[in-house]
Amino acid sequence: MKCYPSIILVLLLSCLLSGAQGQVTLFPAHQARDVNPDTHLILTFDQTPTLEIQGCIRIYDTADDRRVDTLDMSIPPGPHNTRTLPPYDSLTYEKYPEYSKLITYRNRFDPPDPNAKPIDYQINYIGGSNDGDAYHFYPVIIRDNRAIICPHNHVLDYGKTYRVQIDPGVFSQVDESLEWTFSTKKTPPSIDSTTLEVSCDGSGDFSTVQGAVDFIPDHHPEPITLFIKNGTYDETVYFRNKSNVTILGESRDQVVICNSNNSIFNPPTLNVSRDDVPDGNHNRRSVFGVERSSRINIVNLTLRSLGEAPAQAEGLLVKGTEIIVDNVTIDGSGDALQATGTIYVHDSSITGYGDNVLGYGAVFFDHCDFVSTYGPHLWIRNPATNHGNALVNCTLRTIGDVETVVARNPITGGHGFPDCEAVLINCALEGIRPEGWGPVGGDTSNMRYWEYNSTDLDGHPVDMSQRHEIVRELTMEHDAEIIANYSDPTYVLGGWTPAMEPLILSQPQNISVDQGQSASFTVSVASVPAASYQWCKDGVPLAGATRETLTLNSVSPDDVGCYRVRVRNSSGQITSEGAQLILSSQAIEKKTNIETPITVTGPITGGNGKIFS
């Protein structure tokens, strides 16, 4: 028999709780239907809430009153260090009795402490169910006046009705129990879908990125796109054994996947016997982690570690083959990008505290912006069996008066990397010390620290006279073949030629102008290799209109119509949505978007055939 205590405040249709504790708005709303099972639960207060270390948040299946999840606030999230900032550290660790006395930082090379007292931490399994997938996590995140409650992964299911119960005292502003119900969607989306939509407001197929990637079967043979709507996604994302997945953000600056993870909060798992990680090492410290995956495209979004630098917490950690990262902002609170395998990075920014890029893979950076707030931009560890890092037409700079080096390669933990390779071609440098590179250790005879045509940000040649003795300055006269090779991603990436069909990131917009004025339509595209453009008016190609932006000078009534652009590269093509040109000073009826289709010689594709708006 179900029991609902009389002290529970039954929510009105407005889904507002009010009383001495103030006003609280619930998401999902009371009695909401068609909720995604991977949803977060959000309480919006009329002031910033204070999270305490008492009480529980429980979720029940109303069919049998079975408890499916418990978040116990008396359990600390994970090992604490001073580098964890609000909103994740809004709860004060000092509230936990004797907690600070139990925490000591230990290097992974240190032997276990036999006198260490075991501590229970919050655990959530991410990306799998093995011991190594047990991440420490924050069950509640305070962001401004919202409390974001994060149920454990996969505890909710489709076609269920759930009751949420929050004990009094979990939040200092709430002195009575809170309770409400909601119902999940009846069925999941079809796995045959070519596009799945992720939206943190619950309007998509999934509410979290992790929920979406977990839905995709391992080694899925067909291309599938996860389209992520604008929003802040407070989560750690990790997956392995995925193939043919494009993760596409609606807007680079407005799709933010963020968390406050780091190598103390979630240290690497070592010597774990797992078939899917042969070396038994699973690095869990990043915000967005990819392992043993292939043909993954990450496009048009921001990956941000929220810890205070330096915290050894990459925005992106990837171990895989044929990985494309395009138009992505990567912010690390320490290291920023760890890359092992074959990775192509285009038109992206990499910002961190130092050793911003590390890893064992072959990585080709094309038109990227490297920003260091303190230490070296690169720490390359590639073996002799593959190339290291090639930076072509990139910018390397620092913030403020900081000076650093391009790359270093010291002996660490008794290990050196004698075959490491970092090659700069046509790069602009600022904040780089005169020696440019170092320190290095061990045998340097096979190291390749090479530069060609390095300039300052204004295009003036860099003074190479004080460069570290290991550095080789390439010249076109003597090194034309080397320069050509390292400017070619196929050469650097071991024979793989990066390819991604065009994806439209922003559509052309309707324009209303007075006669005689100019008008411009523009489109933003991610494409590997670079795309070609053909603008059309009312389905008819316009001569010479072959750039991202179409500008019409001195607009006349003859220019009124619907404009689209066809974008094409060797991997495929896509046609934009139509945008209307209207003369605002004349009574001209607005045309519809229905017109004669553009005739093409192949299927119109991009994002698996979907035009994203």
Coordinates of C-alpha atoms in Angstrom, one line a residue:
M1 CA 0.0 0.0 0.0
K2 CA 1.4 3.4 -1.0
C3 CA 1.6 6.0 1.7
Y4 CA 1.8 9.7 1.0
P5 CA 2.5 11.7 4.2
S6 CA 0.0 14.4 5.0
I7 CA 2.8 16.9 5.5
I8 CA 3.7 16.7 1.8
L9 CA 2.8 19.8 -0.1
V10 CA 0.7 18.6 -3.1
L11 CA 1.8 20.6 -6.1
L12 CA -0.8 22.8 -7.8
L13 CA -1.1 22.8 -11.6
S14 CA 1.3 25.8 -11.6
C15 CA 3.9 23.4 -10.4
L16 CA 5.1 25.9 -7.8
L17 CA 5.8 25.1 -4.1
S18 CA 5.6 28.0 -1.8
G19 CA 5.7 28.5 2.0
A20 CA 8.1 29.6 4.6
Q21 CA 10.9 28.3 2.5
G22 CA 10.0 30.6 -0.4
Q23 CA 9.0 29.5 -3.9
V24 CA 10.4 26.5 -5.8
T25 CA 9.7 25.6 -9.4
L26 CA 10.2 22.0 -10.5
F27 CA 11.5 20.4 -13.6
P28 CA 10.2 18.1 -14.9
A29 CA 6.9 19.7 -13.7
H30 CA 4.5 17.9 -11.5
Q31 CA 2.6 15.2 -13.5
A32 CA 4.7 16.0 -16.6
R33 CA 4.5 13.4 -19.3
D34 CA 6.9 12.2 -22.1
V35 CA 10.0 13.0 -20.0
N36 CA 13.3 11.6 -21.2
P37 CA 14.6 8.9 -18.8
D38 CA 18.1 10.5 -18.8
T39 CA 16.7 13.8 -17.5
H40 CA 18.2 15.9 -14.7
L41 CA 15.9 17.2 -12.0
I42 CA 16.0 20.9 -11.5
L43 CA 14.7 23.0 -8.6
T44 CA 14.6 26.7 -9.3
F45 CA 14.5 28.9 -6.1
D46 CA 13.9 32.6 -5.6
Q47 CA 17.4 32.8 -4.2
T48 CA 20.6 30.9 -4.4
P49 CA 20.0 27.6 -2.5
T50 CA 22.5 26.1 0.0
L51 CA 23.2 22.4 -0.2
E52 CA 23.6 20.6 3.1
I53 CA 25.2 17.3 3.9
Q54 CA 22.1 15.6 5.4
G55 CA 19.1 13.8 4.1
C56 CA 18.4 12.0 0.8
I57 CA 16.8 12.4 -2.6
R58 CA 14.9 9.3 -3.5
I59 CA 13.1 8.3 -6.7
Y60 CA 10.3 5.6 -6.6
D61 CA 8.6 3.7 -9.4
T62 CA 4.9 4.4 -8.6
A63 CA 3.8 1.0 -10.1
D64 CA 5.0 -0.9 -7.0
D65 CA 6.5 1.9 -4.9
R66 CA 10.0 0.4 -5.5
R67 CA 12.8 2.8 -4.8
V68 CA 15.0 3.0 -7.9
D69 CA 17.5 5.6 -6.9
T70 CA 18.9 7.3 -3.7
L71 CA 21.3 10.3 -3.5
D72 CA 22.6 10.4 0.0
M73 CA 23.9 13.9 0.9
S74 CA 25.9 12.6 3.8
I75 CA 28.4 10.9 1.3
P76 CA 31.0 13.3 -0.1
P77 CA 31.2 13.5 -3.9
G78 CA 34.9 12.5 -4.1
P79 CA 38.4 13.3 -3.1
H80 CA 38.7 17.0 -2.6
N81 CA 41.3 19.5 -3.5
T82 CA 41.4 23.2 -3.5
R83 CA 41.2 23.3 -7.3
T84 CA 37.5 22.6 -7.4
L85 CA 35.4 25.7 -7.8
P86 CA 31.8 26.6 -7.6
P87 CA 29.2 25.7 -8.7
Y88 CA 30.4 22.1 -8.1
D89 CA 32.0 22.9 -4.8
S90 CA 29.0 24.8 -3.5
L91 CA 28.7 22.3 -0.7
T92 CA 31.4 23.0 1.8
Y93 CA 33.7 20.0 2.3
E94 CA 34.6 21.2 5.8
K95 CA 31.0 20.3 6.8
Y96 CA 32.0 16.6 6.6
P97 CA 33.3 15.5 10.0
E98 CA 37.1 14.8 10.0
Y99 CA 36.9 14.9 6.1
S100 CA 39.9 17.1 5.6
K101 CA 42.1 15.0 7.8
L102 CA 41.5 11.9 5.6
I103 CA 42.5 13.4 2.3
T104 CA 46.0 13.3 1.0
Y105 CA 47.2 13.8 -2.6
R106 CA 49.1 10.8 -3.9
N107 CA 51.0 10.6 -7.1
R108 CA 50.0 7.5 -9.2
F109 CA 53.6 6.3 -9.0
D110 CA 53.5 6.3 -5.2
P111 CA 53.0 2.9 -3.4
P112 CA 49.7 2.5 -1.7
D113 CA 49.4 3.9 1.8
P114 CA 48.8 0.9 4.2
N115 CA 47.5 3.2 6.9
A116 CA 45.0 5.0 4.7
K117 CA 41.4 4.9 5.9
P118 CA 38.9 3.9 3.2
I119 CA 36.3 6.6 2.5
D120 CA 33.0 6.2 0.8
Y121 CA 32.3 8.6 -2.1
Q122 CA 29.5 9.2 -4.5
I123 CA 29.7 6.8 -7.4
N124 CA 28.1 6.9 -10.8
Y125 CA 28.9 4.4 -13.6
I126 CA 29.7 6.3 -16.9
G127 CA 30.1 4.6 -20.2
G128 CA 30.0 1.1 -18.8
S129 CA 29.5 -1.1 -15.8
N130 CA 33.0 -2.3 -15.0
D131 CA 34.8 -1.2 -11.8
G132 CA 36.9 1.2 -13.8
D133 CA 33.7 3.0 -15.0
A134 CA 32.8 4.0 -11.4
Y135 CA 33.2 7.7 -11.4
H136 CA 33.0 10.0 -8.4
F137 CA 30.4 12.7 -9.2
Y138 CA 28.4 15.6 -7.8
P139 CA 24.8 14.4 -7.2
V140 CA 23.6 18.0 -6.9
I141 CA 25.1 21.1 -8.6
I142 CA 24.2 24.6 -7.5
R143 CA 24.2 27.0 -10.4
D144 CA 22.9 30.5 -9.6
N145 CA 19.4 30.0 -8.2
R146 CA 19.0 26.4 -9.5
A147 CA 19.8 23.1 -7.9
I148 CA 20.6 20.5 -10.6
I149 CA 19.9 17.0 -9.3
C150 CA 21.7 14.3 -11.3
P151 CA 20.2 10.8 -10.8
H152 CA 22.5 7.8 -11.4
N153 CA 22.7 6.8 -15.0
H154 CA 20.2 4.3 -16.3
V155 CA 18.0 4.1 -13.2
L156 CA 15.0 5.5 -15.0
D157 CA 13.3 3.7 -17.8
Y158 CA 10.7 4.3 -20.6
G159 CA 7.0 4.0 -19.9
K160 CA 7.2 4.6 -16.2
T161 CA 5.8 7.0 -13.7
Y162 CA 8.2 8.1 -10.9
R163 CA 7.8 9.9 -7.6
V164 CA 10.6 12.1 -6.4
Q165 CA 11.0 12.7 -2.6
I166 CA 13.5 15.2 -1.2
D167 CA 14.1 15.1 2.6
P168 CA 13.8 18.3 4.6
G169 CA 17.3 19.8 5.2
V170 CA 18.8 18.7 1.9
F171 CA 18.6 22.4 1.1
S172 CA 18.8 24.9 3.9
Q173 CA 15.9 27.0 2.4
V174 CA 13.5 24.0 2.4
D175 CA 12.4 22.7 5.8
E176 CA 9.6 20.4 4.6
S177 CA 9.7 17.4 2.4
L178 CA 9.2 18.0 -1.4
E179 CA 7.5 15.4 -3.5
W180 CA 6.2 15.3 -7.1
T181 CA 5.6 12.8 -9.9
F182 CA 6.4 12.7 -13.6
S183 CA 6.0 10.1 -16.4
T184 CA 8.7 9.1 -19.0
K185 CA 8.2 8.6 -22.7
K186 CA 6.6 5.3 -23.6
T187 CA 9.3 4.2 -26.0
P188 CA 12.8 5.2 -27.0
P189 CA 13.6 6.6 -30.5
S190 CA 14.3 4.2 -33.3
I191 CA 17.9 3.0 -33.5
D192 CA 17.5 3.2 -37.2
S193 CA 17.3 7.0 -36.9
T194 CA 20.1 8.8 -38.7
T195 CA 19.8 11.8 -36.3
L196 CA 19.1 11.9 -32.6
E197 CA 18.5 15.3 -30.9
V198 CA 19.9 16.2 -27.5
S199 CA 18.3 19.1 -25.6
C200 CA 18.8 19.9 -21.9
D201 CA 15.3 21.3 -21.7
G202 CA 13.8 17.9 -22.5
S203 CA 12.5 18.7 -25.9
G204 CA 14.8 16.3 -27.8
D205 CA 15.2 12.6 -28.0
F206 CA 17.6 12.8 -25.0
S207 CA 18.3 15.3 -22.3
T208 CA 22.0 14.5 -21.8
V209 CA 24.9 13.8 -24.2
Q210 CA 25.8 10.6 -22.2
G211 CA 22.3 9.3 -22.5
A212 CA 22.5 9.7 -26.2
V213 CA 25.9 8.1 -26.8
D214 CA 24.9 5.2 -24.4
F215 CA 21.9 4.6 -26.7
I216 CA 24.1 3.9 -29.7
P217 CA 25.2 0.3 -30.0
D218 CA 28.9 -0.5 -30.0
H219 CA 30.5 -0.5 -33.4
H220 CA 27.3 0.8 -35.0
P221 CA 27.9 0.3 -38.8
E222 CA 25.8 3.1 -40.1
P223 CA 26.5 6.9 -39.7
I224 CA 24.5 8.6 -37.0
T225 CA 24.4 12.2 -35.9
L226 CA 23.8 13.5 -32.3
F227 CA 22.6 17.0 -32.8
I228 CA 23.0 18.9 -29.5
K229 CA 20.7 21.9 -29.0
N230 CA 22.0 25.1 -27.4
G231 CA 22.4 24.8 -23.6
T232 CA 24.8 24.0 -20.8
Y233 CA 25.3 20.3 -20.2
D234 CA 26.6 19.7 -16.7
E235 CA 28.0 16.2 -17.1
T236 CA 31.1 14.1 -17.6
V237 CA 30.8 12.3 -21.0
Y238 CA 32.7 9.1 -21.6
F239 CA 32.3 6.4 -24.2
R240 CA 34.3 3.6 -25.9
N241 CA 33.8 1.2 -28.8
K242 CA 31.7 3.6 -30.9
S243 CA 31.9 4.1 -34.6
N244 CA 30.5 6.4 -37.3
V245 CA 29.1 9.0 -34.9
T246 CA 29.0 12.7 -35.5
I247 CA 28.4 14.9 -32.4
L248 CA 27.2 18.2 -33.8
G249 CA 26.5 21.3 -31.7
E250 CA 23.9 23.9 -32.7
S251 CA 26.3 26.7 -31.8
R252 CA 30.0 26.5 -30.9
D253 CA 29.7 29.1 -28.1
Q254 CA 26.2 28.1 -26.8
V255 CA 26.6 24.4 -26.6
V256 CA 28.8 23.9 -23.5
I257 CA 29.6 20.5 -22.1
C258 CA 31.3 21.1 -18.8
N259 CA 32.2 19.6 -15.4
S260 CA 34.7 19.9 -12.6
N261 CA 36.5 16.6 -13.0
N262 CA 40.3 16.2 -12.4
S263 CA 42.9 13.5 -11.7
I264 CA 42.5 13.8 -7.9
F265 CA 38.7 13.6 -8.0
N266 CA 38.8 10.7 -10.4
P267 CA 42.3 9.2 -10.6
P268 CA 43.2 6.8 -13.4
T269 CA 42.3 3.1 -12.9
L270 CA 45.5 1.1 -13.1
N271 CA 46.0 -2.6 -13.7
V272 CA 42.3 -3.2 -14.1
S273 CA 41.5 -6.4 -16.0
R274 CA 39.2 -5.4 -18.8
D275 CA 38.9 -6.8 -22.3
D276 CA 38.1 -3.4 -23.8
V277 CA 41.1 -1.6 -22.3
P278 CA 44.0 -3.9 -23.0
D279 CA 46.6 -2.0 -21.0
G280 CA 44.2 -1.8 -18.0
N281 CA 44.5 2.0 -17.8
H282 CA 41.4 4.1 -18.0
N283 CA 42.0 7.8 -17.5
R284 CA 38.8 9.2 -16.0
R285 CA 39.9 12.8 -15.4
S286 CA 38.5 14.5 -18.5
V287 CA 35.2 16.3 -19.2
F288 CA 34.7 14.5 -22.5
G289 CA 36.4 11.1 -23.0
V290 CA 36.6 8.8 -26.0
E291 CA 38.4 5.5 -26.1
R292 CA 38.8 2.7 -28.6
S293 CA 36.5 4.4 -31.1
S294 CA 36.7 5.2 -34.8
R295 CA 35.3 7.6 -37.3
I296 CA 34.0 10.0 -34.6
N297 CA 33.4 13.6 -35.6
I298 CA 33.1 16.3 -32.9
V299 CA 31.9 19.5 -34.3
N300 CA 30.7 23.0 -33.3
L301 CA 30.6 23.0 -29.5
T302 CA 32.6 23.9 -26.4
L303 CA 34.2 21.3 -24.0
R304 CA 35.2 23.0 -20.7
S305 CA 36.8 21.8 -17.5
L306 CA 35.6 24.0 -14.7
G307 CA 38.3 23.3 -12.1
E308 CA 40.9 25.9 -11.2
A309 CA 44.2 25.5 -13.1
P310 CA 46.3 23.5 -12.8
A311 CA 44.1 20.5 -12.1
Q312 CA 45.1 17.8 -14.7
A313 CA 41.6 17.9 -16.2
E314 CA 41.4 17.8 -20.0
G315 CA 38.4 19.2 -21.8
L316 CA 38.8 16.4 -24.3
L317 CA 40.6 13.1 -24.1
V318 CA 40.5 10.9 -27.1
K319 CA 42.1 7.5 -27.9
G320 CA 40.9 6.3 -31.3
T321 CA 41.4 6.3 -35.0
E322 CA 40.1 8.6 -37.7
I323 CA 38.8 11.2 -35.3
I324 CA 37.8 14.7 -36.6
V325 CA 37.5 17.7 -34.2
D326 CA 36.2 20.7 -36.1
N327 CA 35.2 24.2 -34.9
V328 CA 35.5 23.2 -31.2
T329 CA 36.6 25.2 -28.2
I330 CA 38.6 23.0 -25.8
D331 CA 39.2 24.5 -22.4
G332 CA 41.2 22.5 -19.8
S333 CA 41.9 23.4 -16.2
G334 CA 45.5 22.1 -16.6
D335 CA 46.0 20.0 -19.7
A336 CA 43.4 20.7 -22.4
L337 CA 43.6 17.9 -25.0
Q338 CA 45.0 14.4 -24.7
A339 CA 45.2 12.7 -28.0
T340 CA 46.3 9.1 -28.9
G341 CA 45.6 7.5 -32.3
T342 CA 44.9 9.4 -35.5
I343 CA 43.2 12.7 -35.0
Y344 CA 42.6 15.7 -37.3
V345 CA 41.8 19.0 -35.5
H346 CA 40.6 22.0 -37.6
D347 CA 39.6 25.5 -36.8
S348 CA 39.6 24.9 -33.1
S349 CA 41.0 26.5 -29.9
I350 CA 43.0 24.7 -27.2
T351 CA 43.4 26.6 -24.0
G352 CA 45.0 25.3 -20.8
Y353 CA 47.5 25.9 -18.0
G354 CA 50.4 24.0 -19.6
D355 CA 51.2 20.8 -21.4
N356 CA 48.0 21.7 -23.2
V357 CA 48.3 18.9 -25.7
L358 CA 49.8 15.6 -24.7
G359 CA 49.5 12.0 -25.9
Y360 CA 51.0 9.3 -28.0
G361 CA 49.1 9.8 -31.2
A362 CA 49.5 11.4 -34.6
V363 CA 47.6 14.6 -34.6
F364 CA 47.3 17.2 -37.4
F365 CA 46.3 20.7 -36.3
D366 CA 45.0 22.9 -39.1
H367 CA 44.3 26.6 -38.5
C368 CA 44.0 26.1 -34.7
D369 CA 44.5 28.6 -31.9
F370 CA 46.7 27.4 -29.0
V371 CA 46.5 29.5 -25.8
S372 CA 48.5 28.9 -22.6
T373 CA 48.0 30.6 -19.3
Y374 CA 51.3 29.4 -17.9
G375 CA 53.2 26.4 -19.2
P376 CA 54.3 24.7 -22.5
H377 CA 51.8 24.2 -25.3
L378 CA 52.8 20.7 -26.1
W379 CA 54.2 17.6 -24.4
I380 CA 54.4 15.0 -27.2
R381 CA 55.1 11.3 -26.4
N382 CA 54.7 9.5 -29.7
P383 CA 56.7 6.4 -30.3
A384 CA 58.7 5.7 -33.5
T385 CA 55.8 3.8 -35.0
N386 CA 53.8 6.9 -35.7
H387 CA 54.2 10.6 -36.3
G388 CA 53.6 13.1 -33.5
N389 CA 52.0 16.5 -33.9
A390 CA 52.0 18.8 -36.9
L391 CA 50.7 22.3 -36.5
V392 CA 50.0 24.0 -39.8
N393 CA 48.8 27.7 -40.1
C394 CA 48.2 27.8 -36.4
T395 CA 48.6 30.4 -33.7
L396 CA 50.4 29.8 -30.4
R397 CA 50.0 32.5 -27.8
T398 CA 49.8 33.2 -24.1
I399 CA 47.5 35.3 -21.9
G400 CA 49.1 38.4 -20.2
D401 CA 52.8 38.7 -19.7
V402 CA 53.4 35.0 -19.5
E403 CA 56.2 33.5 -21.6
T404 CA 56.5 29.8 -22.3
V405 CA 57.8 27.3 -24.8
V406 CA 56.3 25.5 -27.7
A407 CA 57.0 22.0 -26.4
R408 CA 59.0 20.1 -23.8
N409 CA 60.1 16.5 -23.3
P410 CA 61.7 15.9 -20.0
I411 CA 62.3 12.5 -18.4
T412 CA 59.3 11.8 -16.2
G413 CA 58.9 8.9 -13.8
G414 CA 62.1 7.4 -15.3
H415 CA 60.6 7.4 -18.8
G416 CA 61.7 9.4 -21.8
F417 CA 60.2 9.8 -25.3
P418 CA 63.2 9.8 -27.7
D419 CA 61.1 9.7 -30.8
C420 CA 58.8 12.6 -30.1
E421 CA 57.9 14.8 -33.0
A422 CA 56.4 18.3 -33.2
V423 CA 56.6 20.2 -36.5
L424 CA 55.4 23.8 -37.0
I425 CA 54.6 25.0 -40.5
N426 CA 53.6 28.7 -41.1
C427 CA 52.6 29.3 -37.5
A428 CA 52.3 32.7 -35.7
L429 CA 53.8 32.9 -32.2
E430 CA 53.4 35.2 -29.3
G431 CA 54.7 34.9 -25.7
I432 CA 57.3 32.2 -26.7
R433 CA 60.7 32.5 -25.0
P434 CA 63.7 33.0 -27.4
E435 CA 64.8 29.4 -27.0
G436 CA 61.4 28.3 -28.1
W437 CA 61.5 24.7 -26.9
G438 CA 62.6 22.6 -23.9
P439 CA 63.6 21.2 -21.6
V440 CA 64.3 17.8 -23.0
G441 CA 65.9 14.7 -21.5
G442 CA 67.5 11.5 -22.5
D443 CA 68.4 10.6 -26.0
T444 CA 67.5 13.4 -28.4
S445 CA 69.0 12.0 -31.6
N446 CA 65.6 11.0 -33.1
M447 CA 63.6 13.9 -31.7
R448 CA 62.1 16.2 -34.3
Y449 CA 61.4 19.8 -33.1
W450 CA 61.1 21.6 -36.5
E451 CA 59.9 25.0 -37.5
Y452 CA 59.2 26.5 -40.9
N453 CA 58.3 30.2 -41.4
S454 CA 57.4 31.0 -37.8
T455 CA 56.3 34.6 -37.5
D456 CA 54.9 36.9 -34.8
L457 CA 51.2 37.8 -34.8
D458 CA 51.9 40.7 -37.2
G459 CA 53.6 38.4 -39.8
H460 CA 57.2 39.4 -39.1
P461 CA 59.7 36.5 -39.0
V462 CA 60.7 35.2 -35.6
D463 CA 64.3 35.5 -34.5
M464 CA 65.5 31.9 -34.5
S465 CA 69.1 32.7 -33.4
Q466 CA 68.6 31.7 -29.8
R467 CA 66.5 28.6 -30.4
H468 CA 67.3 25.5 -28.4
E469 CA 70.0 23.4 -29.9
I470 CA 67.6 20.6 -30.7
V471 CA 65.5 22.8 -32.9
R472 CA 65.9 22.6 -36.7
E473 CA 64.7 25.5 -38.8
L474 CA 63.4 24.3 -42.1
T475 CA 63.9 26.2 -45.3
M476 CA 62.2 25.8 -48.7
E477 CA 65.6 25.7 -50.4
H478 CA 66.8 22.6 -48.5
D479 CA 63.6 21.1 -47.0
A480 CA 60.9 21.5 -49.6
E481 CA 59.9 17.8 -49.4
I482 CA 59.7 17.8 -45.6
I483 CA 57.6 20.9 -45.6
A484 CA 55.2 19.4 -48.2
N485 CA 54.9 16.2 -46.3
Y486 CA 54.2 17.7 -42.9
S487 CA 51.7 20.1 -44.6
D488 CA 49.7 17.0 -45.7
P489 CA 47.4 15.4 -43.1
T490 CA 47.5 12.1 -45.0
Y491 CA 51.2 11.8 -44.5
V492 CA 51.2 12.8 -40.8
L493 CA 48.2 10.6 -40.1
G494 CA 49.7 7.4 -41.5
G495 CA 47.8 7.2 -44.7
W496 CA 44.4 8.3 -43.5
T497 CA 42.8 11.2 -45.4
P498 CA 40.4 13.1 -43.1
A499 CA 37.0 13.4 -44.8
M500 CA 33.7 14.8 -43.5
E501 CA 30.8 15.8 -45.6
P502 CA 29.7 19.5 -45.2
L503 CA 27.6 20.4 -42.2
I504 CA 25.8 23.7 -42.1
L505 CA 26.4 25.4 -38.8
S506 CA 24.4 28.5 -39.4
Q507 CA 21.7 29.1 -42.0
P508 CA 21.2 32.2 -44.2
Q509 CA 18.6 34.5 -42.7
N510 CA 15.7 36.5 -44.3
I511 CA 16.6 40.1 -45.2
S512 CA 14.4 43.1 -45.6
V513 CA 16.1 46.2 -47.1
D514 CA 15.2 49.4 -48.9
Q515 CA 15.6 49.6 -52.7
G516 CA 19.2 50.7 -53.5
Q517 CA 20.7 49.3 -50.4
S518 CA 23.1 46.3 -50.3
A519 CA 22.1 42.9 -48.8
S520 CA 24.3 40.0 -47.8
F521 CA 23.4 36.3 -47.2
T522 CA 25.9 34.1 -45.4
V523 CA 26.3 30.5 -44.3
S524 CA 28.7 28.9 -41.8
V525 CA 30.0 25.4 -42.6
A526 CA 32.2 22.7 -41.2
S527 CA 33.7 20.6 -44.0
V528 CA 36.7 18.4 -44.5
P529 CA 38.2 19.0 -47.0
A530 CA 37.2 22.6 -47.6
A531 CA 33.8 23.0 -49.4
S532 CA 32.8 24.8 -52.6
Y533 CA 29.7 27.0 -52.7
Q534 CA 27.0 27.8 -55.2
W535 CA 24.2 30.3 -54.4
C536 CA 20.9 30.1 -56.2
K537 CA 18.0 32.4 -56.5
D538 CA 14.6 30.7 -56.8
G539 CA 16.4 27.5 -57.8
V540 CA 18.6 29.1 -60.5
P541 CA 22.4 29.2 -59.9
L542 CA 23.9 32.7 -59.8
A543 CA 27.0 33.2 -61.9
G544 CA 30.1 33.9 -59.7
A545 CA 28.2 33.4 -56.4
T546 CA 30.7 30.9 -55.1
R547 CA 31.7 32.1 -51.6
E548 CA 30.3 31.7 -48.1
T549 CA 28.8 35.1 -48.3
L550 CA 26.6 36.4 -51.2
T551 CA 26.4 40.2 -51.4
L552 CA 23.9 42.0 -53.6
N553 CA 24.7 45.7 -54.2
S554 CA 22.0 48.3 -54.9
V555 CA 19.1 45.9 -54.5
S556 CA 16.2 46.2 -57.0
P557 CA 12.8 44.6 -57.3
D558 CA 14.4 42.0 -59.6
D559 CA 16.5 40.7 -56.7
V560 CA 13.4 39.8 -54.6
G561 CA 13.2 36.1 -54.1
C562 CA 14.4 33.1 -52.2
Y563 CA 18.1 32.4 -51.9
R564 CA 19.8 29.1 -51.0
V565 CA 23.4 27.8 -51.2
R566 CA 24.6 24.4 -52.2
V567 CA 27.7 23.3 -50.3
R568 CA 29.8 20.5 -51.7
N569 CA 33.1 18.7 -51.1
S570 CA 34.5 15.3 -52.1
S571 CA 32.5 13.6 -49.3
G572 CA 29.1 14.9 -50.1
Q573 CA 26.9 18.0 -50.4
I574 CA 24.1 19.8 -48.7
T575 CA 21.7 22.6 -49.6
S576 CA 20.8 25.3 -47.1
E577 CA 17.4 26.4 -46.0
G578 CA 15.9 29.2 -48.2
A579 CA 16.2 32.8 -47.1
Q580 CA 13.9 35.6 -48.4
L581 CA 15.0 38.9 -49.7
I582 CA 12.2 41.5 -49.3
L583 CA 12.0 45.2 -50.3
S584 CA 10.8 46.9 -47.1
S585 CA 9.9 50.2 -48.8
Q586 CA 7.5 48.6 -51.3
A587 CA 4.3 46.6 -50.9
I588 CA 5.8 43.4 -52.2
E589 CA 4.2 40.2 -51.1
K590 CA 6.6 37.9 -49.3
K591 CA 7.3 34.8 -51.3
T592 CA 7.1 31.3 -49.8
N593 CA 9.9 28.9 -49.4
I594 CA 8.4 26.5 -51.9
E595 CA 10.1 26.6 -55.2
T596 CA 11.6 24.4 -57.9
P597 CA 14.2 22.2 -56.3
I598 CA 17.8 22.6 -57.2
T599 CA 19.0 19.8 -59.5
V600 CA 22.1 18.1 -58.3
T601 CA 24.1 15.1 -59.6
G602 CA 23.9 13.1 -56.4
P603 CA 22.1 12.9 -53.1
I604 CA 21.9 16.1 -51.0
T605 CA 23.5 15.1 -47.8
G606 CA 25.1 16.6 -44.7
G607 CA 24.5 15.5 -41.1
N608 CA 23.1 12.3 -42.6
G609 CA 20.7 14.2 -44.8
K610 CA 19.2 16.5 -42.2
I611 CA 19.2 20.2 -42.5
F612 CA 19.7 21.6 -39.0
S613 CA 17.9 24.7 -38.0

